[in-house]
């Protein structure tokens, strides 16, 4: 006799198969029409279908994580709508403001922090920065996975906050396109829409280990001129906030180290100005505050989260 409650037993129905395949087909067709076919789209579809159909636990998991999938799709589709089409790209002004507010005097010259750090780069910081930067995807996802299985309601709070912070960041991307520091290093202050993504200082990490991990990531960059805000700087702050809120103990010390490490690495590797990092921190803080305010005031949002929990438990 089975010890698993009837409500928790896994059943695979035609409805599940049709739903999974229909969503997959619609996504692949829309992706082809919007940005063209790319191998990672098929990888996402295969992974989604496998998790959705193989067991009840994995179906619940991928259903819950669909919030992150929605974010990834929106970010990916930004390739079809580059922000420089809608506003002029800030290349010179942000550079001058960075130098004015955070400039470092050295050898009779005034440098931006990333320029100063470039002059004082070393292998230890190259490797350390690369390690911290590699955390920006797995740390939020692992935190989400933990909350999903241990504190389901908090998981949806975390996931929706993550989505909200990204949407706020996207609004800034399109209202104020900004070039990263490495663009000035390689191209000066002349705008070139054909510029491809660049690994900048992270290339030294790839060279040290003889790999192409960052090269493969930045070749797929959705938009070169989306340096402000630094969402790399926002993500670990969201993780740290929910870690502290859920009393994860010593893990929060690691979260704090990763957060500060990513902030430093963003500037050290010339991917972001200090201004970008500060705007990313602001974006995270505003997103967290807005969600906290909304979830405490809106019965609709509470009901929506409850429905998400129920959908991830079927």
XYZ file of C-alpha atoms in Angstrom:
314
model
C 0.000 0.000 0.000
C 1.365 3.407 -0.957
C 2.320 5.751 1.881
C 2.079 8.812 -0.379
C -1.163 10.816 0.050
C -3.461 10.584 -2.942
C -3.308 14.388 -3.392
C 0.477 14.222 -3.759
C 0.749 11.260 -6.147
C 2.109 12.015 -9.588
C -0.294 11.648 -12.454
C 0.604 12.441 -16.040
C -2.410 13.269 -18.154
C -2.904 14.271 -21.760
C -3.762 17.729 -20.502
C -0.276 18.061 -18.988
C 1.382 16.869 -22.195
C -0.721 19.142 -24.420
C -0.126 22.142 -22.155
C 3.623 21.604 -22.030
C 3.976 21.055 -25.784
C 1.657 23.961 -26.631
C 3.622 26.396 -24.463
C 6.860 25.130 -25.948
C 5.649 25.466 -29.533
C 4.294 28.967 -28.897
C 7.568 30.047 -27.289
C 9.709 28.649 -30.110
C 7.532 30.239 -32.782
C 7.452 33.637 -31.052
C 11.208 33.507 -30.463
C 11.834 32.706 -34.112
C 9.698 35.650 -35.201
C 11.151 38.116 -32.687
C 14.871 37.322 -32.465
C 15.426 34.225 -34.576
C 16.289 30.697 -33.500
C 19.146 30.094 -31.043
C 20.259 26.781 -29.489
C 19.669 27.908 -25.893
C 15.970 28.320 -26.682
C 15.740 24.615 -27.485
C 17.710 23.817 -24.329
C 15.170 25.755 -22.267
C 12.260 23.968 -23.949
C 13.766 20.505 -23.439
C 14.564 21.230 -19.794
C 11.104 22.667 -19.138
C 9.325 19.688 -20.718
C 11.499 17.187 -18.884
C 10.874 18.787 -15.492
C 7.174 19.352 -16.170
C 6.493 15.783 -17.282
C 8.904 13.554 -15.373
C 7.447 13.790 -11.839
C 5.122 15.734 -9.591
C 7.956 17.300 -7.601
C 9.786 18.549 -10.678
C 6.522 19.767 -12.210
C 5.781 21.837 -9.121
C 9.351 23.112 -9.127
C 9.415 24.281 -12.745
C 5.915 25.751 -12.375
C 7.107 27.822 -9.438
C 10.268 28.836 -11.243
C 8.266 29.970 -14.273
C 8.605 33.503 -12.850
C 12.341 33.302 -13.521
C 11.663 31.837 -16.979
C 9.427 34.820 -17.781
C 12.252 37.144 -16.745
C 14.751 35.304 -18.958
C 12.432 35.455 -21.976
C 11.800 39.199 -21.522
C 15.528 39.834 -21.183
C 16.273 37.711 -24.239
C 13.677 39.498 -26.366
C 15.302 42.851 -25.565
C 17.714 41.991 -28.392
C 14.939 42.839 -30.826
C 14.397 46.259 -29.264
C 17.794 47.815 -28.493
C 17.430 50.796 -26.189
C 19.618 53.086 -28.298
C 16.790 53.262 -30.837
C 14.679 55.218 -28.379
C 17.133 57.543 -26.593
C 20.662 58.784 -27.104
C 23.311 56.714 -25.355
C 25.089 58.387 -22.450
C 28.804 57.838 -23.005
C 30.581 61.070 -22.086
C 28.370 62.562 -19.362
C 28.319 59.493 -17.148
C 32.099 59.198 -17.519
C 32.601 62.825 -16.510
C 30.190 62.555 -13.576
C 31.930 59.398 -12.367
C 35.260 61.185 -12.472
C 33.818 64.246 -10.727
C 32.222 62.281 -7.870
C 34.592 59.349 -7.443
C 37.731 60.348 -9.354
C 41.108 59.194 -7.970
C 44.197 61.378 -8.299
C 47.342 59.469 -9.234
C 50.538 60.599 -10.939
C 49.145 64.064 -11.504
C 46.091 62.725 -13.350
C 42.476 62.130 -12.425
C 41.120 58.641 -13.100
C 37.740 57.017 -12.745
C 37.854 54.141 -10.225
C 37.783 51.516 -12.958
C 40.662 53.241 -14.784
C 42.672 53.385 -11.563
C 41.986 49.706 -10.793
C 42.937 48.752 -14.353
C 46.346 50.325 -13.800
C 46.733 48.303 -10.604
C 45.241 44.994 -11.762
C 46.766 41.727 -10.582
C 46.098 38.025 -11.020
C 44.653 37.512 -7.532
C 41.986 40.184 -8.055
C 41.342 38.906 -11.595
C 40.531 35.429 -10.275
C 38.616 36.666 -7.234
C 36.506 39.037 -9.328
C 35.708 36.256 -11.785
C 34.617 33.942 -8.979
C 32.347 36.595 -7.504
C 30.871 37.437 -10.903
C 30.091 33.777 -11.544
C 27.859 33.865 -8.449
C 25.316 36.299 -9.848
C 23.183 33.571 -11.471
C 23.579 30.436 -9.286
C 23.294 32.201 -5.913
C 19.811 33.678 -6.603
C 18.641 30.410 -8.198
C 19.921 28.238 -5.336
C 18.369 30.620 -2.821
C 15.104 30.412 -4.715
C 15.283 26.607 -4.770
C 15.843 26.496 -1.007
C 12.899 28.806 -0.328
C 10.704 26.860 -2.750
C 11.106 23.625 -0.818
C 11.318 25.107 2.686
C 9.255 28.315 2.680
C 6.963 28.322 -0.323
C 5.291 31.677 0.335
C 8.655 33.351 0.855
C 9.832 31.837 -2.424
C 7.099 33.631 -4.353
C 7.833 36.851 -2.486
C 11.489 36.442 -3.484
C 10.716 35.572 -7.115
C 8.236 38.411 -7.605
C 10.615 40.894 -5.988
C 13.328 39.658 -8.354
C 11.026 40.170 -11.338
C 9.952 43.626 -10.138
C 13.542 44.799 -9.630
C 14.412 43.640 -13.137
C 11.436 45.458 -14.646
C 12.498 48.639 -12.843
C 15.987 48.146 -14.232
C 14.631 47.642 -17.741
C 12.706 50.919 -17.471
C 15.961 52.729 -16.683
C 17.731 50.887 -19.516
C 15.274 52.305 -22.011
C 14.903 55.759 -20.511
C 18.645 56.283 -20.044
C 20.869 54.064 -22.223
C 24.417 54.147 -20.854
C 27.720 52.767 -22.064
C 29.901 50.679 -19.731
C 33.445 51.795 -18.810
C 35.067 49.277 -21.163
C 33.304 50.951 -24.103
C 35.222 54.166 -23.431
C 38.472 52.210 -23.098
C 38.039 50.552 -26.492
C 35.922 52.992 -28.505
C 36.211 56.390 -26.886
C 33.149 58.628 -26.795
C 31.816 57.995 -30.295
C 28.622 55.927 -30.427
C 28.717 52.743 -32.493
C 25.482 50.755 -32.589
C 27.275 47.728 -34.031
C 29.401 47.235 -30.903
C 29.300 43.669 -29.608
C 29.350 42.522 -26.006
C 32.807 42.455 -24.427
C 34.243 40.460 -21.522
C 36.466 43.427 -20.559
C 38.427 42.637 -17.373
C 36.748 39.250 -17.013
C 38.765 38.111 -20.030
C 41.750 37.837 -17.684
C 39.859 35.202 -15.683
C 39.215 33.205 -18.856
C 42.861 33.485 -19.904
C 44.154 32.429 -16.475
C 42.102 29.209 -16.492
C 42.267 28.633 -20.253
C 38.467 28.698 -20.618
C 35.857 30.813 -22.414
C 33.104 30.962 -19.800
C 32.744 34.763 -19.743
C 33.363 35.076 -23.468
C 30.402 32.778 -24.143
C 28.203 34.765 -21.736
C 28.962 38.232 -23.078
C 28.761 37.204 -26.717
C 25.032 36.735 -26.030
C 24.588 40.131 -24.367
C 21.094 41.525 -24.999
C 22.283 45.125 -25.012
C 25.743 46.641 -24.723
C 24.319 50.012 -23.688
C 22.489 48.832 -20.586
C 25.155 49.445 -17.965
C 22.939 51.547 -15.683
C 21.628 50.240 -13.393
C 23.939 47.326 -12.665
C 21.485 44.508 -12.073
C 24.501 42.347 -11.245
C 24.742 44.577 -8.177
C 21.014 44.368 -7.449
C 20.591 40.571 -7.450
C 22.855 39.711 -4.493
C 21.219 42.444 -2.422
C 17.813 40.829 -2.999
C 19.295 37.492 -1.937
C 20.848 39.033 1.177
C 17.575 40.738 2.123
C 15.574 37.495 1.934
C 18.371 35.604 3.634
C 18.240 37.967 6.594
C 14.435 38.036 6.564
C 14.312 34.236 6.716
C 17.087 33.988 9.316
C 19.442 31.809 7.293
C 22.206 32.314 9.845
C 25.830 31.955 8.750
C 24.749 31.689 5.113
C 23.947 35.392 5.286
C 27.624 36.100 5.983
C 28.441 34.380 2.690
C 25.664 36.325 0.974
C 27.115 39.591 2.308
C 30.598 38.644 1.062
C 29.253 37.775 -2.386
C 27.276 41.035 -2.498
C 30.260 43.250 -1.724
C 32.486 41.101 -3.931
C 30.222 41.536 -6.951
C 30.047 45.287 -6.364
C 33.837 45.488 -6.351
C 34.224 43.154 -9.335
C 31.745 45.176 -11.401
C 34.035 48.212 -11.162
C 37.353 46.351 -11.166
C 36.554 44.540 -14.419
C 35.350 47.767 -16.116
C 31.835 46.461 -16.625
C 30.267 49.171 -14.505
C 30.951 52.569 -13.022
C 30.431 53.161 -9.320
C 27.357 55.121 -10.413
C 25.994 51.988 -12.100
C 26.528 49.955 -8.941
C 24.824 52.590 -6.785
C 21.886 52.733 -9.186
C 21.634 48.931 -9.048
C 21.585 49.049 -5.252
C 18.921 51.749 -5.415
C 16.885 49.707 -7.877
C 16.984 46.692 -5.550
C 16.059 48.771 -2.507
C 13.149 50.438 -4.311
C 11.908 47.103 -5.696
C 12.059 45.444 -2.272
C 10.255 48.379 -0.645
C 7.577 48.519 -3.349
C 6.872 44.807 -3.135
C 6.810 44.887 0.670
C 4.350 47.788 0.547
C 2.167 46.107 -2.087
C 2.017 42.687 -0.454
C 0.943 44.251 2.848
C -1.688 46.508 1.297
C -3.067 44.581 -1.673
C -5.533 41.738 -1.177
C -5.286 41.097 -4.922
C -1.544 40.456 -4.702
C -1.993 38.144 -1.726
C -4.640 36.232 -3.649
C -2.378 36.050 -6.698
C 0.489 34.634 -4.637
C -1.868 32.077 -3.116
C -2.896 30.981 -6.614
C 0.765 30.652 -7.583
C 1.331 28.445 -4.536
C -1.624 26.306 -5.463
C -0.477 25.991 -9.088
C 2.965 24.859 -7.875
C 1.383 22.204 -5.662
C -0.897 20.451 -8.146
